[in-house]
Coordinates of C-alpha atoms in Angstrom, one line a residue:
Chain A
M1 CA 30.3 -0.3 57.0
S2 CA 31.7 -0.6 53.6
T3 CA 32.6 -3.9 52.0
L4 CA 36.4 -2.8 51.8
A5 CA 36.6 -2.3 55.5
V6 CA 35.0 -5.4 56.3
R7 CA 37.6 -7.3 54.4
N8 CA 40.6 -5.4 56.0
V9 CA 39.0 -6.1 59.4
L10 CA 39.0 -9.8 58.7
G11 CA 42.2 -10.0 56.9
L12 CA 43.7 -12.8 59.0
R13 CA 40.9 -15.3 57.7
S14 CA 41.3 -18.1 54.9
V15 CA 40.1 -17.1 51.4
N16 CA 37.0 -18.8 51.5
A17 CA 35.8 -17.2 54.8
L18 CA 36.6 -13.9 53.0
S19 CA 34.3 -14.8 50.0
N20 CA 31.5 -15.5 52.3
V21 CA 31.7 -12.1 54.0
F22 CA 31.9 -10.5 50.6
K23 CA 28.8 -12.5 49.7
S24 CA 26.7 -11.4 52.6
F25 CA 27.6 -7.7 52.6
S26 CA 27.4 -7.1 49.0
T27 CA 23.9 -7.5 47.2
T28 CA 24.5 -5.9 44.0
V29 CA 26.7 -7.3 41.1
R30 CA 28.5 -4.2 39.7
L31 CA 28.0 -3.7 35.8
N32 CA 31.0 -4.4 33.6
D33 CA 33.4 -5.6 36.6
R34 CA 34.9 -9.1 35.9
Y35 CA 34.0 -12.0 38.1
Y36 CA 36.3 -15.1 38.3
T37 CA 36.0 -18.8 38.7
K38 CA 38.3 -21.1 40.7
K39 CA 38.9 -22.5 37.1
H40 CA 40.4 -19.3 36.0
E41 CA 37.4 -18.2 33.6
W42 CA 36.0 -14.7 33.9
I43 CA 32.6 -13.3 33.2
S44 CA 31.4 -9.8 32.9
V45 CA 27.6 -8.8 32.9
K46 CA 25.7 -6.0 30.7
G47 CA 22.3 -6.3 31.3
K48 CA 21.3 -9.7 30.8
I49 CA 24.1 -10.8 28.7
G50 CA 27.4 -12.1 30.2
T51 CA 30.6 -12.3 28.5
V52 CA 33.0 -15.1 29.1
G53 CA 36.7 -15.4 28.6
I54 CA 39.8 -16.9 30.5
S55 CA 41.9 -14.8 32.9
D56 CA 45.4 -13.5 32.0
F57 CA 46.7 -16.2 34.5
A58 CA 45.1 -19.0 32.4
Q59 CA 46.4 -17.8 29.2
D60 CA 49.9 -17.7 30.6
A61 CA 49.5 -21.1 32.0
L62 CA 48.2 -22.3 28.8
G63 CA 51.1 -21.2 26.3
D64 CA 50.3 -20.3 22.8
V65 CA 46.7 -21.0 21.9
V66 CA 46.6 -22.9 18.4
Y67 CA 42.6 -23.6 18.6
V68 CA 39.5 -22.5 20.4
E69 CA 36.5 -24.9 20.5
L70 CA 33.3 -22.8 21.4
P71 CA 29.7 -23.7 22.2
E72 CA 27.1 -23.1 19.3
K73 CA 24.9 -20.2 19.5
G74 CA 21.8 -21.5 21.2
T75 CA 23.3 -24.0 23.4
E76 CA 22.0 -24.1 26.7
L77 CA 24.6 -24.3 29.5
T78 CA 24.3 -24.9 33.3
K79 CA 27.0 -23.1 35.4
G80 CA 30.1 -25.3 35.7
D81 CA 29.1 -27.4 32.5
T82 CA 32.0 -27.9 29.9
A83 CA 31.3 -25.1 27.6
G84 CA 34.1 -25.8 25.1
A85 CA 38.0 -26.4 24.8
I86 CA 41.4 -24.6 24.4
E87 CA 44.1 -26.3 22.6
S88 CA 47.5 -24.9 23.0
V89 CA 50.9 -25.8 22.3
K90 CA 51.0 -27.7 25.8
A91 CA 47.5 -29.3 26.1
A92 CA 43.8 -29.4 25.1
S93 CA 41.9 -28.0 28.3
D94 CA 38.4 -27.8 28.8
I95 CA 36.7 -24.3 29.5
Y96 CA 33.4 -24.4 31.9
S97 CA 30.6 -22.0 31.9
P98 CA 30.8 -19.5 34.9
A99 CA 27.0 -19.2 34.9
S100 CA 23.9 -20.8 33.5
G101 CA 22.2 -19.4 30.3
V102 CA 21.9 -19.9 26.6
V103 CA 24.8 -19.1 24.3
T104 CA 24.1 -15.9 22.0
E105 CA 27.3 -15.3 20.5
R106 CA 30.9 -16.8 19.9
N107 CA 33.8 -14.8 19.1
A108 CA 34.6 -15.4 15.4
E109 CA 38.0 -13.6 15.8
V110 CA 39.2 -16.0 18.3
E111 CA 38.3 -18.9 16.1
S112 CA 40.2 -17.5 13.0
S113 CA 43.2 -16.0 15.3
P114 CA 43.5 -18.1 18.4
G115 CA 46.5 -16.3 19.5
V116 CA 44.5 -13.1 20.2
I117 CA 43.3 -15.0 23.6
N118 CA 47.1 -14.7 24.5
K119 CA 47.5 -11.2 23.5
S120 CA 44.1 -9.7 24.6
P121 CA 42.6 -12.4 27.4
Y122 CA 40.0 -9.7 28.5
E123 CA 39.2 -7.6 25.6
K124 CA 39.5 -9.0 22.2
G125 CA 40.0 -12.5 23.5
W126 CA 36.6 -13.2 24.8
L127 CA 35.2 -16.4 24.1
F128 CA 31.2 -16.3 24.0
K129 CA 28.2 -14.4 25.3
L130 CA 25.2 -15.8 27.1
E131 CA 22.0 -14.6 28.1
L132 CA 22.0 -15.3 31.9
K133 CA 19.4 -17.5 33.4
N134 CA 20.1 -16.4 37.3
A135 CA 22.3 -13.3 37.9
D136 CA 22.3 -14.5 41.4
E137 CA 24.8 -17.1 40.4
L138 CA 27.3 -14.5 39.8
K139 CA 27.4 -13.7 43.7
E140 CA 29.0 -17.3 44.1
L141 CA 32.1 -16.0 41.9
M142 CA 34.9 -14.2 42.8
D143 CA 35.7 -10.4 42.4
E144 CA 39.1 -9.2 41.1
A145 CA 40.4 -8.9 44.8
T146 CA 39.3 -12.4 45.9
Y147 CA 40.6 -13.6 42.8
E148 CA 44.3 -12.5 43.2
K149 CA 44.1 -13.8 46.9
F150 CA 42.9 -17.1 45.5
K151 CA 45.7 -17.3 43.0
A152 CA 48.2 -16.5 45.7
Q153 CA 47.0 -19.4 47.9
E154 CA 46.9 -21.8 44.9
S155 CA 50.5 -21.2 44.1
S156 CA 51.7 -21.5 47.6
E157 CA 50.0 -25.1 47.9
Chain B
M1 CA 49.4 -40.9 39.6
A2 CA 48.6 -43.5 37.1
L3 CA 51.4 -44.7 34.5
L4 CA 49.7 -46.8 31.5
L5 CA 51.7 -48.8 29.1
W6 CA 50.1 -50.1 26.1
R7 CA 50.4 -51.1 22.2
N8 CA 47.7 -51.3 19.5
N9 CA 47.4 -52.6 16.0
P10 CA 48.4 -50.4 13.2
A11 CA 46.4 -47.1 13.4
V12 CA 46.7 -43.5 12.7
V13 CA 45.8 -41.2 15.4
I14 CA 44.8 -37.4 14.8
G15 CA 44.8 -34.8 17.2
R16 CA 41.6 -33.4 18.8
H17 CA 41.1 -30.4 16.6
Q18 CA 42.7 -32.0 13.3
N19 CA 41.4 -32.7 9.7
P20 CA 41.9 -36.4 8.8
W21 CA 41.8 -35.7 5.0
M22 CA 45.0 -33.4 5.4
E23 CA 46.9 -35.5 7.9
A24 CA 46.5 -39.2 6.4
N25 CA 46.2 -41.0 3.1
L26 CA 42.9 -42.5 3.7
N27 CA 43.3 -44.9 0.8
Y28 CA 46.4 -46.0 2.1
L29 CA 44.9 -46.7 5.5
L30 CA 42.1 -48.6 4.0
D31 CA 44.4 -50.9 1.6
N32 CA 46.9 -51.7 4.3
S33 CA 44.4 -52.4 7.3
I34 CA 45.3 -49.3 9.3
S35 CA 42.5 -47.9 11.7
L36 CA 41.9 -44.0 11.8
C37 CA 41.3 -42.6 15.0
R38 CA 40.8 -39.2 16.8
R39 CA 42.0 -38.6 20.3
H40 CA 40.6 -36.2 23.1
S41 CA 44.0 -34.5 23.5
G42 CA 45.5 -31.9 21.2
G43 CA 48.8 -32.2 19.1
G44 CA 49.4 -33.6 15.8
T45 CA 49.1 -36.9 14.0
V46 CA 51.0 -40.3 14.8
Y47 CA 51.5 -43.5 13.4
H48 CA 51.0 -46.3 15.8
D49 CA 51.6 -50.2 15.5
T50 CA 52.9 -52.7 17.7
G51 CA 56.4 -51.5 17.2
N52 CA 55.3 -48.5 19.0
L53 CA 55.0 -48.1 22.8
N54 CA 52.2 -45.7 24.0
I55 CA 52.7 -44.0 27.4
S56 CA 50.2 -42.4 29.4
I57 CA 50.6 -40.3 32.8
L58 CA 47.7 -39.4 34.5
T59 CA 47.7 -37.0 37.2
T60 CA 45.9 -34.3 39.0
H61 CA 46.1 -30.9 37.2
K62 CA 48.5 -29.7 39.6
N63 CA 50.8 -32.6 39.4
H64 CA 50.8 -32.6 35.6
N65 CA 54.3 -32.0 34.2
R66 CA 55.3 -33.2 30.8
R67 CA 59.0 -32.0 30.9
F68 CA 59.5 -34.1 34.1
N69 CA 57.8 -37.2 32.6
L70 CA 60.0 -36.9 29.3
D71 CA 63.2 -36.0 31.1
L72 CA 62.9 -39.0 33.4
I73 CA 61.9 -41.4 30.4
A74 CA 65.0 -40.1 28.5
D75 CA 67.6 -40.2 31.1
S76 CA 66.4 -43.6 32.2
L77 CA 66.6 -45.2 28.5
N78 CA 69.7 -43.3 27.9
A79 CA 71.3 -44.7 31.3
N80 CA 70.1 -48.2 30.6
L81 CA 70.4 -48.5 26.7
G82 CA 73.5 -46.3 26.3
T83 CA 71.4 -44.0 23.8
E84 CA 71.6 -40.2 23.5
I85 CA 67.8 -39.4 23.6
I86 CA 67.0 -35.6 23.8
R87 CA 63.7 -33.6 24.3
N88 CA 63.4 -30.6 22.2
V89 CA 61.6 -27.4 22.8
R90 CA 58.3 -29.0 21.3
D91 CA 58.4 -31.9 23.8
D92 CA 59.6 -34.3 21.2
L93 CA 62.2 -36.8 22.1
L94 CA 64.9 -36.9 19.4
L95 CA 67.3 -40.0 18.9
E96 CA 71.0 -38.6 18.4
P97 CA 73.0 -38.5 16.1
G98 CA 70.6 -37.0 13.5
S99 CA 67.9 -35.5 15.8
R100 CA 65.6 -38.4 14.6
K101 CA 62.2 -38.1 16.3
I102 CA 60.9 -41.1 18.2
S103 CA 58.4 -39.6 20.4
G104 CA 55.7 -37.2 20.0
T105 CA 53.7 -35.9 23.1
A106 CA 50.0 -34.5 23.9
A107 CA 48.1 -33.6 26.8
R108 CA 44.8 -33.3 28.2
I109 CA 43.2 -31.1 31.1
S110 CA 39.7 -31.6 32.5
H111 CA 37.9 -31.5 35.6
G112 CA 41.1 -31.1 37.9
R113 CA 42.8 -34.1 36.1
A114 CA 45.2 -34.2 33.6
Y115 CA 47.1 -36.7 31.2
H116 CA 50.5 -36.7 29.3
H117 CA 50.5 -39.3 26.6
F118 CA 53.3 -40.0 24.0
T119 CA 54.5 -42.3 21.6
L120 CA 57.8 -44.3 21.8
L121 CA 59.0 -45.8 18.5
V122 CA 61.0 -48.8 19.2
D123 CA 60.9 -50.5 15.8
V124 CA 58.9 -49.2 12.7
C125 CA 58.8 -49.5 8.9
K126 CA 59.6 -45.9 8.1
Y127 CA 58.0 -45.9 4.7
R128 CA 54.7 -47.3 6.1
L129 CA 54.7 -44.6 8.4
S130 CA 55.6 -42.0 5.9
Q131 CA 53.0 -43.2 3.4
A132 CA 50.2 -43.4 6.0
L133 CA 50.9 -39.6 7.1
K134 CA 51.1 -38.3 3.6
S135 CA 47.9 -36.8 2.3
P136 CA 47.2 -36.4 -1.1
N137 CA 44.7 -33.6 -0.5
K138 CA 46.4 -31.2 1.7
A139 CA 46.7 -28.4 -0.9
M140 CA 43.0 -28.8 -1.5
I141 CA 41.9 -28.0 1.8
S142 CA 41.7 -24.5 3.6
T143 CA 40.8 -24.7 7.6
N144 CA 41.7 -23.4 10.6
A145 CA 42.2 -27.0 12.1
T146 CA 45.7 -27.5 13.9
L147 CA 48.4 -29.0 11.5
S148 CA 50.8 -31.4 12.4
V149 CA 54.6 -30.2 12.2
P150 CA 56.3 -33.1 10.2
A151 CA 59.7 -34.3 11.9
K152 CA 62.8 -33.4 10.1
A153 CA 63.9 -37.0 10.4
V154 CA 62.2 -40.0 12.0
G155 CA 64.1 -42.9 14.2
F156 CA 63.3 -45.9 16.4
L157 CA 65.3 -47.3 19.1
K158 CA 66.1 -50.4 17.2
E159 CA 68.3 -48.4 15.1
E160 CA 70.7 -47.8 18.0
V161 CA 70.1 -51.0 20.0
E162 CA 69.4 -53.9 17.7
D163 CA 68.4 -56.6 20.0
I164 CA 65.8 -54.2 21.9
Q165 CA 62.7 -55.7 23.1
I166 CA 59.6 -53.7 24.1
D167 CA 59.2 -55.6 27.4
R168 CA 62.7 -54.5 28.6
I169 CA 61.9 -50.9 27.7
E170 CA 58.7 -51.2 29.5
Q171 CA 60.6 -52.3 32.7
V172 CA 63.2 -49.4 32.4
L173 CA 60.1 -47.0 32.4
I174 CA 58.5 -48.8 35.2
D175 CA 61.5 -48.9 37.3
A176 CA 61.8 -45.0 36.6
F177 CA 58.5 -44.1 37.8
Q178 CA 58.5 -46.4 40.7
S179 CA 61.6 -44.7 42.0
K180 CA 59.8 -41.3 42.2
C181 CA 56.7 -42.8 43.8
D182 CA 55.6 -44.6 47.2
D183 CA 53.2 -47.4 47.2
V184 CA 53.0 -48.5 44.0
V185 CA 50.8 -51.2 42.3
L186 CA 51.5 -52.9 39.1
S187 CA 48.7 -54.7 37.5
P188 CA 48.3 -55.8 34.0
I189 CA 44.7 -54.7 32.3
E190 CA 42.9 -57.7 31.3
S191 CA 39.6 -56.3 30.6
I192 CA 38.2 -52.8 29.8
S193 CA 34.5 -52.5 30.5
N194 CA 32.3 -50.4 32.7
R195 CA 32.9 -52.8 35.5
T196 CA 36.8 -52.0 35.4
F197 CA 36.7 -48.4 34.2
D198 CA 33.4 -46.4 35.1
G199 CA 32.3 -44.7 31.9
V200 CA 34.6 -46.2 29.4
E201 CA 32.1 -48.2 27.3
E202 CA 30.4 -44.8 26.6
N203 CA 33.7 -43.1 25.6
L204 CA 34.5 -46.0 23.5
K205 CA 31.3 -45.7 21.5
L206 CA 31.9 -41.8 21.2
L207 CA 35.4 -42.6 19.9
Q208 CA 34.2 -45.2 17.4
S209 CA 31.7 -42.9 15.9
W210 CA 31.7 -41.1 12.7
E211 CA 30.5 -37.9 14.3
W212 CA 33.9 -38.0 16.4
I213 CA 36.2 -39.3 14.0
Y214 CA 35.3 -37.2 10.8
G215 CA 32.6 -34.9 12.3
K216 CA 34.6 -33.2 14.9
S217 CA 36.9 -31.6 12.1
P218 CA 36.9 -27.9 12.4
K219 CA 35.0 -26.5 9.5
F220 CA 36.9 -26.3 6.2
S221 CA 36.9 -25.5 2.2
F222 CA 37.6 -28.1 -0.2
M223 CA 38.6 -27.3 -3.6
P224 CA 38.9 -30.4 -5.6
N225 CA 40.1 -28.8 -8.8
M226 CA 43.3 -26.9 -8.2
G227 CA 44.0 -24.3 -11.0
Q228 CA 41.1 -25.2 -13.2
K229 CA 37.6 -24.3 -12.7
Q230 CA 37.3 -23.3 -9.1
E231 CA 34.8 -25.3 -7.4
V232 CA 34.4 -25.3 -3.6
V233 CA 33.0 -27.5 -1.2
E234 CA 32.1 -25.9 2.4
V235 CA 31.9 -28.7 5.3
E236 CA 31.1 -28.1 8.7
N237 CA 30.8 -31.1 11.3
G238 CA 31.7 -33.4 8.5
V239 CA 28.8 -32.6 6.4
I240 CA 28.7 -30.5 3.2
I241 CA 26.7 -27.2 4.0
Q242 CA 27.6 -25.6 0.5
S243 CA 28.7 -26.8 -2.8
S244 CA 29.2 -25.9 -6.2
S245 CA 30.5 -29.2 -7.6
P246 CA 28.3 -31.9 -9.0
N247 CA 30.3 -34.5 -7.2
F248 CA 29.8 -33.3 -3.7
L249 CA 26.0 -33.1 -2.6
L250 CA 24.6 -30.9 -0.2
G251 CA 23.8 -32.6 3.1
D252 CA 26.1 -35.6 2.5
H253 CA 28.8 -36.7 4.9
F254 CA 32.1 -35.3 3.2
S255 CA 34.1 -38.1 1.8
L256 CA 37.0 -38.5 -0.6
D257 CA 37.3 -41.6 -2.9
S258 CA 36.8 -44.9 -1.1
S259 CA 37.1 -43.6 2.6
S260 CA 34.2 -44.3 4.7
H261 CA 33.1 -44.4 8.2
D262 CA 32.3 -48.2 8.0
F263 CA 35.8 -48.9 7.6
A264 CA 37.2 -46.8 10.2
C265 CA 34.7 -47.7 12.9
N266 CA 34.8 -51.2 12.5
R267 CA 38.4 -51.8 12.5
L268 CA 38.9 -49.7 15.6
L269 CA 39.9 -50.5 19.3
R270 CA 39.4 -54.2 19.4
F271 CA 40.4 -55.4 22.8

């Protein structure tokens, strides 16, 4: 039975139950897909390197980004750690690392042109890359479909 | 939700990602016993003294709503004082006529919680305010740091209500928020320590450190001789990382004239 069919059958359950089902039936993390956190960060993986950014929903909620504070190369992050901050016209908000690892690169383009995050949150507006410590952590994150459901549930609360 | 109302001794408060050498006249601050602070939230630079009321509204991230707070305050003050205060697109509060800025807003979101804080000028010496916020070094610094947007005009409530007292304003604000909440507890904060506010002492130590006040400035280039021989000093984390000027040595804390971290830290946040 494919993962998609299982989700349809259990369509009436809560989002959390769906993510649990997804976890138990999907053992491989697909390359280059985005996985999302409840705090609206995303991570996409290529080999051992994860690229981290914030979702379109997050950039829209933040408003125009005016400054990005990114972790230094070499910083060791644990999943959920504060990795930096994004200042928009509305607020200075913390960003959290979706996974554990060591920072290998930060995006110089968003440092000099923070507005790129608003215009291109998934492509040019990536924030930093890290060498993953434990790829299994990604299974706890949401895929695209689950994230959509999560957002819908959050907005109705 | 928590509402905090407070005032402090003279200080210039810069936003999280700002450059103090661009935002304030640090020598003027030193000569006039005005502290320099950097806050955790974003936004621009403000001047605070006891003629300014600070208002902080702490909520969950979900319930964070700056415009609601500002409209509530503006409406309550207008109803009570007969003033005409409006909120602009930048979430400033302006006193009409003349669109005089009496309040600037900033906010912070972290770990599912948020605060919105803003100033409210009740009575201030405009000359002192403008001198404190006028940096002589702006043209010499190149940076991605966030820049303040200077107000076209500055005002304060006493200009419209001659006999205004800050505690009357505090009461208006308390009444306004009280009307929107059930189960209200009002208490004066007598002491600030880890006993009453867990973790506050560590935060205070951070806020008083040179690393926070000066070192957190986004990297910048300083060109001391505009128009003449082009010397450049590169500064990152407040430390000189490159310099073609004999007056600025590699590895030193960046500093201009007599501004120094001792002054800033010692005068800060006395309770």
